[in-house]
Amino acid sequence: MKRIICIVALMLVSAASILSVGCSQKSEPQVAKKKMHRTVLRRPPEFSQSTVVVEKSIHRNGKTGSAKSVPAKKVLDEAIEVAKSADKKLFIQFDASWCTWCEKLESFLEQNRPLFENDFHFVKIDTERMAGGAKLFEEFLNGRECGLPCIVILDGDGNEIASSHGRDGKNIGCPFESHEISHFVEMIKNSSDMSQSQLREVGVAMEEYVKTLQDWTLLKPPANESKIQASGPRTWPKNSPLFPRMGLESQKN
């Protein structure tokens, strides 16, 4: 009799263990499901307005996407204030993302920044992608003939004291020819406190830089650069479109 009781007891214990394991296995998917459900319902982080503006801002190499949210006038006004507070002249470079010569001018200025940084504060105005950039450019031209890049130098009060327009009224753009280099040095002379030796250093630096541009293959031109080159890579006629992307053949002199 005792033996039968022991066997029954062992069977009851085994059955209880099996039921316990089964219940725990059924409850685990419910816990996982609840956790997954909470994860799905979590809202993604929201971008602040400042983050959106930064993501749309123009990259220095001109490759970043649309920046129409960046007002050109605001950029200019802020740059004038910075230049004035630092007792420097404002060196404005009007350019566009497709402009190869704009990139070359910027590269020269960056490579030789120590020559200029004591006298100038630099700012770029993208005439194509900044909001109001083309209009601001036209205001500075005031009817003058000009292509890109175009340089305008302002004093602390925002008055123009020098520009890349030579004595013949044409824009030198990124200096390449000897007379263009001479005008560039004259611009710097008329808008800075540089000594004669410093001005000579600027001229020599530009001459050395131009030697690297003698071969057009070094410019890594875009697909339409040959047409732009044929129409004048640094200056376009006054009546030509501001952005020579299409109809380049009609721009030839």
XYZ file of C-alpha atoms in Angstrom:
253
model
C 0.000 0.000 0.000
C 2.795 2.402 0.918
C 4.476 1.592 -2.354
C 1.340 2.548 -4.320
C 1.033 5.839 -2.415
C 4.660 6.733 -3.227
C 4.144 6.042 -6.927
C 1.006 8.221 -7.005
C 2.855 11.026 -5.217
C 5.704 10.918 -7.735
C 3.211 11.077 -10.606
C 1.514 14.144 -9.100
C 4.879 15.925 -8.675
C 5.832 15.190 -12.306
C 2.495 16.467 -13.576
C 2.873 19.693 -11.593
C 6.340 20.270 -13.078
C 5.068 19.771 -16.626
C 2.204 22.231 -16.079
C 4.621 24.826 -14.641
C 6.948 24.626 -17.658
C 4.027 24.820 -20.056
C 2.630 27.948 -18.414
C 5.991 29.714 -18.473
C 6.463 28.923 -22.181
C 3.049 30.375 -23.021
C 3.657 33.575 -21.071
C 7.045 34.401 -22.689
C 5.676 35.321 -26.154
C 3.188 37.676 -24.506
C 5.991 39.543 -22.737
C 7.992 39.777 -25.960
C 4.927 40.941 -27.839
C 4.288 43.705 -25.340
C 7.885 44.909 -25.584
C 7.749 44.877 -29.372
C 4.457 46.737 -29.314
C 5.923 49.513 -27.163
C 8.909 49.832 -29.469
C 6.747 50.235 -32.550
C 4.672 52.951 -30.911
C 7.701 55.080 -29.962
C 7.800 58.326 -31.991
C 11.018 59.090 -33.873
C 13.001 62.134 -32.675
C 11.940 65.391 -34.327
C 14.473 67.606 -36.098
C 14.726 71.149 -34.836
C 14.374 73.980 -37.324
C 18.054 74.827 -36.902
C 19.032 71.273 -37.858
C 16.963 71.482 -41.036
C 18.612 74.768 -41.981
C 22.083 73.342 -41.373
C 21.312 70.290 -43.507
C 20.272 72.574 -46.365
C 23.228 74.920 -46.015
C 25.715 75.242 -48.823
C 28.893 73.221 -48.512
C 32.104 75.061 -49.265
C 32.804 73.002 -52.359
C 29.360 73.807 -53.732
C 28.268 70.160 -53.859
C 25.624 70.114 -51.148
C 21.998 70.185 -52.321
C 19.487 72.997 -52.404
C 20.035 75.920 -50.066
C 17.130 78.139 -51.062
C 16.322 78.566 -47.368
C 19.566 80.531 -46.881
C 18.860 84.239 -47.636
C 21.774 85.856 -49.460
C 20.999 89.298 -47.989
C 21.101 87.942 -44.453
C 24.433 86.225 -45.114
C 25.836 89.470 -46.507
C 24.548 91.652 -43.656
C 26.008 89.313 -41.047
C 29.338 89.228 -42.891
C 29.457 93.038 -42.982
C 28.953 93.148 -39.216
C 31.704 90.592 -38.635
C 34.127 92.471 -40.886
C 33.326 95.800 -39.243
C 33.761 94.449 -35.714
C 37.122 92.960 -36.710
C 38.181 96.202 -38.438
C 38.583 94.373 -41.737
C 37.353 94.824 -45.281
C 34.742 92.414 -46.618
C 35.881 90.318 -49.577
C 32.772 89.042 -51.402
C 32.985 86.279 -53.970
C 29.851 85.868 -56.085
C 29.829 82.388 -57.574
C 27.732 79.363 -58.582
C 28.036 75.605 -58.146
C 28.697 74.952 -61.852
C 31.487 77.554 -62.093
C 34.901 75.874 -62.415
C 36.774 79.168 -62.261
C 34.938 80.025 -59.044
C 36.384 76.892 -57.479
C 39.859 77.843 -58.686
C 39.619 81.324 -57.191
C 38.426 79.906 -53.897
C 41.248 77.361 -53.936
C 43.827 80.126 -54.429
C 42.395 82.212 -51.598
C 42.325 79.206 -49.283
C 45.893 78.171 -50.088
C 47.129 81.711 -49.452
C 44.841 82.662 -46.586
C 47.732 83.891 -44.374
C 48.385 86.632 -46.938
C 44.858 88.017 -46.634
C 43.359 87.135 -43.256
C 44.716 90.175 -41.403
C 43.001 92.573 -43.800
C 39.924 90.753 -45.102
C 36.904 88.807 -43.967
C 35.695 86.470 -46.719
C 32.136 85.539 -47.685
C 30.696 83.594 -50.619
C 27.332 84.417 -52.180
C 25.978 81.569 -54.298
C 23.991 83.378 -56.979
C 22.216 80.205 -58.005
C 21.238 78.463 -54.778
C 20.954 81.148 -52.101
C 17.537 82.766 -51.827
C 17.814 86.157 -53.519
C 21.416 85.477 -54.574
C 20.941 86.411 -58.233
C 19.043 89.581 -57.338
C 21.739 90.657 -54.873
C 24.392 90.065 -57.528
C 22.525 92.215 -60.045
C 22.207 95.002 -57.468
C 25.973 95.063 -56.996
C 26.561 95.016 -60.752
C 24.319 98.058 -61.210
C 24.244 97.555 -64.968
C 27.896 96.573 -65.332
C 28.952 93.639 -67.481
C 30.055 90.713 -65.369
C 30.401 86.952 -65.298
C 31.414 84.601 -62.513
C 33.320 84.592 -60.302
C 32.914 88.242 -59.436
C 34.761 89.945 -56.580
C 33.476 92.957 -54.668
C 35.289 94.448 -51.671
C 33.373 96.562 -49.146
C 34.446 98.791 -46.291
C 33.025 98.535 -42.777
C 29.957 100.559 -43.764
C 29.117 98.319 -46.713
C 30.409 100.692 -49.393
C 32.181 99.262 -52.437
C 35.856 100.219 -52.580
C 37.136 97.725 -55.165
C 35.868 95.088 -57.583
C 37.068 92.617 -60.177
C 36.037 94.983 -62.984
C 39.163 96.076 -64.812
C 39.847 99.461 -66.360
C 38.148 98.268 -69.537
C 35.017 97.592 -67.506
C 35.266 93.823 -67.925
C 35.339 91.333 -65.089
C 38.691 89.596 -64.542
C 37.016 86.720 -62.681
C 39.691 84.347 -61.433
C 42.906 86.133 -62.500
C 44.729 84.246 -65.255
C 46.287 86.678 -67.718
C 49.058 89.043 -66.588
C 46.822 92.137 -66.757
C 44.196 90.322 -64.672
C 46.771 89.488 -62.014
C 47.889 93.131 -61.997
C 44.312 94.288 -61.446
C 43.829 91.763 -58.648
C 46.916 93.102 -56.858
C 45.652 96.659 -57.399
C 42.333 95.684 -55.806
C 44.144 94.395 -52.737
C 46.338 97.493 -52.615
C 43.350 99.862 -52.709
C 41.463 98.029 -49.981
C 44.128 97.004 -47.477
C 47.101 98.208 -45.458
C 49.526 95.782 -47.087
C 53.085 96.920 -47.686
C 54.720 96.847 -51.110
C 56.566 93.654 -50.219
C 53.316 92.001 -49.148
C 51.610 93.083 -52.365
C 54.493 91.632 -54.379
C 54.051 88.404 -52.447
C 50.375 88.330 -53.439
C 51.291 88.848 -57.098
C 53.941 86.129 -57.043
C 51.557 83.721 -55.316
C 48.947 84.312 -58.013
C 51.494 83.878 -60.816
C 52.656 80.579 -59.327
C 49.083 79.407 -58.923
C 48.229 80.264 -62.528
C 51.027 77.963 -63.705
C 49.028 75.049 -62.335
C 46.064 76.131 -64.481
C 47.861 76.400 -67.814
C 46.640 72.950 -68.822
C 42.845 72.818 -69.062
C 42.932 69.120 -68.189
C 43.901 70.130 -64.646
C 40.595 71.952 -64.231
C 38.585 68.707 -64.274
C 35.774 70.441 -66.213
C 32.134 69.385 -66.114
C 30.495 68.030 -69.254
C 29.509 71.488 -70.540
C 32.809 73.225 -69.689
C 34.044 73.157 -73.291
C 31.027 75.223 -74.338
C 31.478 77.582 -71.407
C 35.155 77.953 -72.284
C 34.282 78.761 -75.901
C 31.931 81.510 -74.776
C 34.478 82.985 -72.367
C 35.094 81.061 -69.123
C 35.371 84.087 -66.867
C 33.216 86.771 -68.497
C 29.923 86.662 -70.388
C 28.225 89.452 -72.389
C 25.862 91.731 -70.494
C 22.823 90.429 -72.386
C 23.629 86.756 -71.775
C 21.739 84.631 -69.225
C 23.096 84.921 -65.699
C 23.542 81.163 -65.445
C 24.910 79.812 -68.764
C 23.592 76.269 -68.503
C 21.627 76.257 -71.765
C 21.965 78.045 -75.091
C 25.710 78.499 -74.720
C 26.223 78.608 -78.471
C 24.261 81.888 -78.654
C 26.633 83.514 -76.160
C 29.665 83.451 -78.425
C 30.899 86.887 -79.400
